């Protein structure tokens, strides 16, 4: 396994090479849920103890799309919200952050999903969801912006949209269209057990599309869950249980420790940048958004370990900066801010 440190001047990381002629602009299309997060006005309390809440845009695929756009990349979001004030607020938030929102649909009956989320004093996140059903679960295949899907250099999705039809069938259809159009498929399961009928249903649902992805990002907690208790640090076990023949890049996010990477040719670990965390919500989405931003500009990064490590260090820095501010989307950094912290770390 490659060593932790990355040598050299990381600020020179090139993120715009395409390795030859390209027929399309590097667009990342993110599919799935977009919702309102309600976060306690004070930290370190349970939801029941919170005196009041602040609203914020949320939903992992939406967070990823905004991250890419804030870095200067091209991103689009496909999903459904309610024909209500929160739904329009979210669609406008995408537009304000330069994310293509032409794939957003509005449900005249179902409401925009709500989630109450807190980081308790013991460090554990606590969630309470309101989606019975919410608009994001009701996106139909007939509402899919097929032309937008076909333009994707990378088509990114999670597993929450797999829980129930009609959204599940719509996601499978979109994945098929993207694959046939030559897109790379990117998968971040983003496990939320409380939303699934059972642990077994979550495991089966998440794994049902596992072998279709070109890129997968998971956490150590998700490794333990999907493998039913296996050691997430065991490289051989991770490769045996989770690496499949079609997979080009498997990423394991390790929070403040950094990340691990596995390809068919090599594997290794890239260190994180040490920061003082304030709010860890959205850090994984920031990491994923930065990875996809780099890969959309140059998919050949996956075959070049040195450049892949530079891109992953960039992504680690993006995640690190995100936890230094409150809120997921408001905390997402610019490319300049990331390159500044990278230069300081390598000095």
Short mmCIF file of C-alpha atoms in Angstrom, two decimals:
data_model
loop_
_atom_site.label_atom_id
_atom_site.label_comp_id
_atom_site.label_asym_id
_atom_site.label_seq_id
_atom_site.Cartn_x
_atom_site.Cartn_y
_atom_site.Cartn_z
CA UNK A 1 0.00 0.00 0.00
CA UNK A 2 1.29 3.45 -0.86
CA UNK A 3 2.53 5.69 1.93
CA UNK A 4 0.52 8.55 3.42
CA UNK A 5 2.53 11.66 2.50
CA UNK A 6 2.21 13.34 -0.86
CA UNK A 7 5.31 15.16 -1.93
CA UNK A 8 5.63 18.15 -4.20
CA UNK A 9 3.68 21.29 -4.77
CA UNK A 10 0.04 20.25 -4.75
CA UNK A 11 -1.20 23.67 -5.83
CA UNK A 12 -0.07 22.80 -9.35
CA UNK A 13 -2.62 19.96 -9.58
CA UNK A 14 -4.07 20.11 -13.05
CA UNK A 15 -7.82 19.57 -13.11
CA UNK A 16 -8.56 20.42 -16.72
CA UNK A 17 -6.80 17.83 -18.86
CA UNK A 18 -8.99 15.63 -20.98
CA UNK A 19 -6.45 13.30 -22.46
CA UNK A 20 -7.20 14.01 -26.11
CA UNK A 21 -10.23 15.09 -28.07
CA UNK A 22 -13.50 15.18 -26.17
CA UNK A 23 -16.98 15.07 -27.65
CA UNK A 24 -18.76 16.61 -24.68
CA UNK A 25 -18.20 19.13 -21.95
CA UNK A 26 -17.37 17.46 -18.62
CA UNK A 27 -20.80 17.45 -16.97
CA UNK A 28 -21.68 15.63 -13.74
CA UNK A 29 -25.38 14.84 -13.40
CA UNK A 30 -26.52 14.04 -9.84
CA UNK A 31 -29.74 12.09 -9.30
CA UNK A 32 -31.75 11.65 -6.12
CA UNK A 33 -33.10 13.45 -3.09
CA UNK A 34 -33.07 17.14 -2.30
CA UNK A 35 -34.68 18.22 0.94
CA UNK A 36 -34.75 20.66 3.83
CA UNK A 37 -32.50 19.90 6.80
CA UNK A 38 -33.52 21.36 10.14
CA UNK A 39 -30.45 21.74 12.34
CA UNK A 40 -30.52 22.73 16.05
CA UNK A 41 -29.51 26.32 16.78
CA UNK A 42 -27.11 24.99 19.45
CA UNK A 43 -24.68 22.11 19.04
CA UNK A 44 -24.22 18.94 21.04
CA UNK A 45 -27.87 18.34 21.92
CA UNK A 46 -30.41 15.71 20.98
CA UNK A 47 -33.34 16.65 18.75
CA UNK A 48 -35.66 16.64 21.77
CA UNK A 49 -33.33 18.99 23.70
CA UNK A 50 -32.90 21.51 20.85
CA UNK A 51 -34.45 24.89 21.74
CA UNK A 52 -34.94 25.84 18.06
CA UNK A 53 -33.89 24.85 14.54
CA UNK A 54 -32.40 26.52 11.47
CA UNK A 55 -33.39 25.36 8.00
CA UNK A 56 -30.80 24.47 5.36
CA UNK A 57 -30.80 22.87 1.91
CA UNK A 58 -29.81 19.21 2.05
CA UNK A 59 -29.78 15.84 0.34
CA UNK A 60 -26.49 14.16 -0.57
CA UNK A 61 -26.81 14.23 -4.41
CA UNK A 62 -27.83 17.91 -4.29
CA UNK A 63 -24.88 18.71 -2.00
CA UNK A 64 -22.51 16.98 -4.45
CA UNK A 65 -23.88 18.95 -7.41
CA UNK A 66 -23.40 22.28 -5.62
CA UNK A 67 -19.88 21.31 -4.53
CA UNK A 68 -18.88 20.64 -8.15
CA UNK A 69 -20.35 23.95 -9.33
CA UNK A 70 -18.67 25.93 -6.53
CA UNK A 71 -15.33 24.44 -7.61
CA UNK A 72 -15.95 25.76 -11.12
CA UNK A 73 -17.18 22.52 -12.66
CA UNK A 74 -20.36 21.82 -14.60
CA UNK A 75 -23.14 20.06 -12.66
CA UNK A 76 -26.83 19.29 -13.01
CA UNK A 77 -29.37 17.86 -10.58
CA UNK A 78 -32.31 15.56 -11.34
CA UNK A 79 -34.96 14.98 -8.69
CA UNK A 80 -38.39 15.97 -7.42
CA UNK A 81 -39.57 18.43 -4.79
CA UNK A 82 -43.00 19.60 -3.70
CA UNK A 83 -44.88 22.42 -5.40
CA UNK A 84 -44.41 24.37 -2.19
CA UNK A 85 -42.23 27.16 -0.82
CA UNK A 86 -39.48 24.79 0.29
CA UNK A 87 -39.42 23.09 -3.12
CA UNK A 88 -39.04 26.39 -4.95
CA UNK A 89 -36.42 27.52 -2.43
CA UNK A 90 -34.34 24.41 -3.20
CA UNK A 91 -34.68 24.77 -6.98
CA UNK A 92 -33.62 28.41 -6.69
CA UNK A 93 -30.70 27.44 -4.44
CA UNK A 94 -29.37 25.21 -7.24
CA UNK A 95 -29.73 28.01 -9.78
CA UNK A 96 -28.00 30.52 -7.48
CA UNK A 97 -25.07 28.11 -7.16
CA UNK A 98 -24.87 27.66 -10.96
CA UNK A 99 -26.20 24.09 -10.96
CA UNK A 100 -28.42 23.19 -13.95
CA UNK A 101 -31.86 22.60 -12.40
CA UNK A 102 -33.76 21.82 -15.61
CA UNK A 103 -34.18 18.22 -14.39
CA UNK A 104 -36.05 19.26 -11.24
CA UNK A 105 -39.76 18.38 -11.17
CA UNK A 106 -42.49 19.66 -8.82
CA UNK A 107 -45.19 17.43 -7.31
CA UNK A 108 -48.57 19.17 -6.93
CA UNK A 109 -49.63 16.99 -3.98
CA UNK A 110 -46.64 15.56 -2.08
CA UNK A 111 -44.52 17.86 0.05
CA UNK A 112 -40.79 18.51 -0.10
CA UNK A 113 -38.99 16.11 2.26
CA UNK A 114 -37.85 17.35 5.67
CA UNK A 115 -35.08 15.97 7.88
CA UNK A 116 -34.17 16.96 11.42
CA UNK A 117 -30.49 16.26 12.02
CA UNK A 118 -28.22 16.86 14.98
CA UNK A 119 -24.73 15.97 16.15
CA UNK A 120 -25.12 14.86 19.75
CA UNK A 121 -22.53 15.49 22.47
CA UNK A 122 -21.31 11.89 22.07
CA UNK A 123 -20.45 12.60 18.41
CA UNK A 124 -23.28 10.50 16.95
CA UNK A 125 -25.58 11.97 14.33
CA UNK A 126 -29.31 11.68 14.97
CA UNK A 127 -31.89 11.85 12.18
CA UNK A 128 -35.66 12.19 12.04
CA UNK A 129 -37.24 12.15 8.57
CA UNK A 130 -40.63 13.35 7.33
CA UNK A 131 -41.41 11.70 3.98
CA UNK A 132 -44.73 9.82 3.92
CA UNK A 133 -44.30 9.91 0.96
CA UNK A 134 -42.35 13.02 0.09
CA UNK A 135 -42.02 14.40 -3.43
CA UNK A 136 -38.52 13.00 -4.01
CA UNK A 137 -39.89 9.45 -3.73
CA UNK A 138 -42.43 10.08 -6.51
CA UNK A 139 -40.25 10.96 -9.51
CA UNK A 140 -41.58 8.94 -12.44
CA UNK A 141 -39.70 7.66 -15.46
CA UNK A 142 -41.94 9.78 -17.73
CA UNK A 143 -40.64 12.90 -15.89
CA UNK A 144 -36.98 12.08 -16.47
CA UNK A 145 -34.96 14.59 -18.49
CA UNK A 146 -33.47 11.96 -20.79
CA UNK A 147 -31.42 14.41 -22.87
CA UNK A 148 -29.78 15.76 -19.72
CA UNK A 149 -28.88 12.24 -18.57
CA UNK A 150 -27.34 11.49 -21.98
CA UNK A 151 -25.02 14.52 -21.67
CA UNK A 152 -23.42 13.27 -18.44
CA UNK A 153 -19.71 12.56 -18.37
CA UNK A 154 -20.43 11.12 -14.92
CA UNK A 155 -23.87 10.10 -13.64
CA UNK A 156 -23.90 10.14 -9.82
CA UNK A 157 -26.52 8.66 -7.48
CA UNK A 158 -27.13 7.18 -4.03
CA UNK A 159 -29.32 4.48 -2.54
CA UNK A 160 -32.09 6.47 -0.81
CA UNK A 161 -33.88 6.82 -4.15
CA UNK A 162 -33.89 3.00 -4.41
CA UNK A 163 -36.10 2.48 -1.36
CA UNK A 164 -39.50 2.74 -3.08
CA UNK A 165 -41.11 2.95 -6.49
CA UNK A 166 -41.69 4.95 -8.61
CA UNK A 167 -38.33 6.64 -7.88
CA UNK A 168 -36.49 3.31 -7.79
CA UNK A 169 -37.56 2.38 -11.33
CA UNK A 170 -36.74 5.89 -12.51
CA UNK A 171 -33.22 5.66 -11.09
CA UNK A 172 -32.63 2.27 -12.73
CA UNK A 173 -33.85 3.65 -16.06
CA UNK A 174 -31.61 6.72 -15.75
CA UNK A 175 -28.59 4.54 -14.90
CA UNK A 176 -29.24 2.42 -18.00
CA UNK A 177 -29.58 5.49 -20.25
CA UNK A 178 -26.38 7.00 -18.84
CA UNK A 179 -24.42 3.77 -19.27
CA UNK A 180 -25.56 3.36 -22.88
CA UNK A 181 -24.56 6.98 -23.53
CA UNK A 182 -21.00 6.34 -22.36
CA UNK A 183 -21.24 7.97 -18.91
CA UNK A 184 -19.27 6.73 -15.93
CA UNK A 185 -21.62 5.63 -13.14
CA UNK A 186 -20.77 6.95 -9.67
CA UNK A 187 -22.39 5.50 -6.52
CA UNK A 188 -22.34 6.74 -2.93
CA UNK A 189 -24.80 4.56 -0.99
CA UNK A 190 -25.11 7.15 1.80
CA UNK A 191 -26.69 4.65 4.20
CA UNK A 192 -29.67 5.98 6.16
CA UNK A 193 -31.00 2.90 7.95
CA UNK A 194 -33.99 4.75 9.41
CA UNK A 195 -35.46 5.15 5.93
CA UNK A 196 -35.38 1.46 5.00
CA UNK A 197 -37.98 -1.11 6.13
CA UNK A 198 -35.20 -3.20 7.73
CA UNK A 199 -31.44 -3.70 7.82
CA UNK A 200 -31.72 -6.65 5.46
CA UNK A 201 -33.79 -4.60 3.00
CA UNK A 202 -31.16 -1.84 3.10
CA UNK A 203 -28.30 -4.30 2.51
CA UNK A 204 -30.09 -6.01 -0.39
CA UNK A 205 -31.24 -2.72 -1.91
CA UNK A 206 -27.79 -1.12 -1.77
CA UNK A 207 -26.08 -4.20 -3.18
CA UNK A 208 -28.71 -4.73 -5.91
CA UNK A 209 -26.97 -2.17 -8.17
CA UNK A 210 -23.43 -2.52 -6.79
CA UNK A 211 -21.93 -4.22 -9.84
CA UNK A 212 -23.11 -1.51 -12.25
CA UNK A 213 -20.99 1.32 -10.84
CA UNK A 214 -17.62 2.43 -12.23
CA UNK A 215 -16.88 4.49 -9.10
CA UNK A 216 -18.03 3.71 -5.56
CA UNK A 217 -17.48 5.74 -2.37
CA UNK A 218 -18.25 4.17 1.00
CA UNK A 219 -17.46 4.81 4.66
CA UNK A 220 -15.94 2.34 7.09
CA UNK A 221 -19.31 2.10 8.85
CA UNK A 222 -20.93 1.15 5.53
CA UNK A 223 -18.28 -1.53 4.91
CA UNK A 224 -19.09 -3.13 8.28
CA UNK A 225 -22.81 -2.95 7.54
CA UNK A 226 -22.67 -4.31 3.98
CA UNK A 227 -20.28 -7.15 4.91
CA UNK A 228 -22.21 -7.93 8.12
CA UNK A 229 -19.49 -7.08 10.59
CA UNK A 230 -16.23 -7.54 8.70
CA UNK A 231 -13.15 -5.49 9.60
CA UNK A 232 -13.29 -2.35 7.38
CA UNK A 233 -9.50 -1.97 7.67
CA UNK A 234 -8.82 -5.38 6.09
CA UNK A 235 -7.74 -4.60 2.50
CA UNK A 236 -8.09 -8.17 1.28
CA UNK A 237 -11.58 -8.48 2.69
CA UNK A 238 -12.68 -5.14 1.20
CA UNK A 239 -11.39 -6.21 -2.21
CA UNK A 240 -12.94 -9.67 -1.97
CA UNK A 241 -16.36 -8.53 -0.76
CA UNK A 242 -16.82 -5.16 -2.46
CA UNK A 243 -14.58 -4.86 -5.52
CA UNK A 244 -16.29 -6.17 -8.66
CA UNK A 245 -14.98 -6.71 -12.23
CA UNK A 246 -16.61 -3.56 -13.66
CA UNK A 247 -15.37 -1.28 -10.87
CA UNK A 248 -12.67 1.22 -11.79
CA UNK A 249 -12.29 3.04 -8.46
CA UNK A 250 -13.39 2.14 -4.93
CA UNK A 251 -12.97 4.90 -2.33
CA UNK A 252 -13.25 4.47 1.43
CA UNK A 253 -13.73 7.72 3.34
CA UNK A 254 -12.10 7.72 6.77
CA UNK A 255 -13.10 11.16 8.06
CA UNK A 256 -10.24 12.93 9.83
CA UNK A 257 -7.86 10.10 8.84
CA UNK A 258 -8.30 10.76 5.10
CA UNK A 259 -9.28 8.12 2.57
CA UNK A 260 -8.27 4.82 0.99
CA UNK A 261 -8.41 3.98 -2.71
CA UNK A 262 -8.51 0.72 -4.66
CA UNK A 263 -8.24 0.21 -8.42
CA UNK A 264 -7.42 -2.87 -10.49
CA UNK A 265 -3.77 -1.75 -10.62
CA UNK A 266 -3.02 -0.22 -7.21
CA UNK A 267 -4.28 0.71 -3.76
CA UNK A 268 -3.25 3.19 -1.09
CA UNK A 269 -4.18 5.78 1.51
CA UNK A 270 -4.12 9.58 1.34
CA UNK A 271 -3.91 11.61 4.55
CA UNK A 272 -6.38 14.29 5.54
CA UNK A 273 -5.56 17.87 6.48
CA UNK A 274 -6.00 18.52 10.20
CA UNK A 275 -8.62 21.15 11.03
CA UNK A 276 -10.82 22.04 14.01
CA UNK A 277 -14.27 20.63 13.15
CA UNK A 278 -17.40 22.66 13.83
CA UNK A 279 -20.02 20.78 11.78
CA UNK A 280 -19.27 17.45 10.04
CA UNK A 281 -22.56 17.39 8.11
CA UNK A 282 -21.85 17.32 4.37
CA UNK A 283 -18.13 16.48 4.63
CA UNK A 284 -18.54 13.21 2.72
CA UNK A 285 -20.54 14.96 0.01
CA UNK A 286 -17.85 17.64 -0.30
CA UNK A 287 -15.19 14.93 -0.64
CA UNK A 288 -17.25 13.14 -3.30
CA UNK A 289 -18.03 16.34 -5.18
CA UNK A 290 -14.34 17.23 -5.36
CA UNK A 291 -13.44 13.73 -6.57
CA UNK A 292 -16.06 13.89 -9.34
CA UNK A 293 -14.99 17.43 -10.28
CA UNK A 294 -11.46 16.12 -10.88
CA UNK A 295 -12.56 12.94 -12.67
CA UNK A 296 -15.04 14.69 -14.96
CA UNK A 297 -12.19 16.86 -16.26
CA UNK A 298 -9.91 13.86 -16.69
CA UNK A 299 -11.22 10.31 -16.27
CA UNK A 300 -7.71 9.01 -17.01
CA UNK A 301 -6.74 10.05 -13.46
CA UNK A 302 -7.94 6.61 -12.37
CA UNK A 303 -5.03 4.97 -14.25
CA UNK A 304 -2.30 7.30 -12.97
CA UNK A 305 -1.66 6.72 -9.26
CA UNK A 306 0.37 9.89 -8.71
CA UNK A 307 -2.30 12.14 -10.21
CA UNK A 308 -5.12 10.18 -8.55
CA UNK A 309 -3.44 10.75 -5.17
CA UNK A 310 -3.18 14.48 -5.90
CA UNK A 311 -6.89 14.57 -6.78
CA UNK A 312 -7.77 12.68 -3.58
CA UNK A 313 -5.68 15.04 -1.47
CA UNK A 314 -7.59 17.90 -3.12
CA UNK A 315 -10.85 16.10 -2.21
CA UNK A 316 -9.68 15.51 1.38
CA UNK A 317 -8.91 19.24 1.64
CA UNK A 318 -12.38 20.08 0.32
CA UNK A 319 -13.97 17.85 2.97
CA UNK A 320 -11.73 19.29 5.69
CA UNK A 321 -12.65 22.89 4.89
CA UNK A 322 -16.34 22.00 4.85
CA UNK A 323 -16.31 20.86 8.50
CA UNK A 324 -14.84 24.20 9.66
CA UNK A 325 -18.14 26.01 9.06
CA UNK A 326 -21.79 25.37 9.86
CA UNK A 327 -24.14 23.88 7.28
CA UNK A 328 -23.33 21.58 4.37
CA UNK A 329 -23.92 23.79 1.31
CA UNK A 330 -22.93 27.16 2.88
CA UNK A 331 -19.65 25.57 4.04
CA UNK A 332 -18.63 24.21 0.63
CA UNK A 333 -15.30 25.84 -0.34
CA UNK A 334 -13.99 27.40 -3.53
CA UNK A 335 -11.09 25.94 -5.50
CA UNK A 336 -8.86 28.84 -4.39
CA UNK A 337 -9.56 28.14 -0.70
CA UNK A 338 -8.73 24.46 -1.19
CA UNK A 339 -5.48 25.15 -3.02
CA UNK A 340 -4.48 27.61 -0.30
CA UNK A 341 -4.90 25.04 2.49
CA UNK A 342 -3.13 22.41 0.35
CA UNK A 343 -0.16 24.74 -0.13
CA UNK A 344 -0.01 25.40 3.63
CA UNK A 345 -0.16 21.67 4.39
CA UNK A 346 2.66 20.82 1.95
CA UNK A 347 4.90 23.75 2.92
#
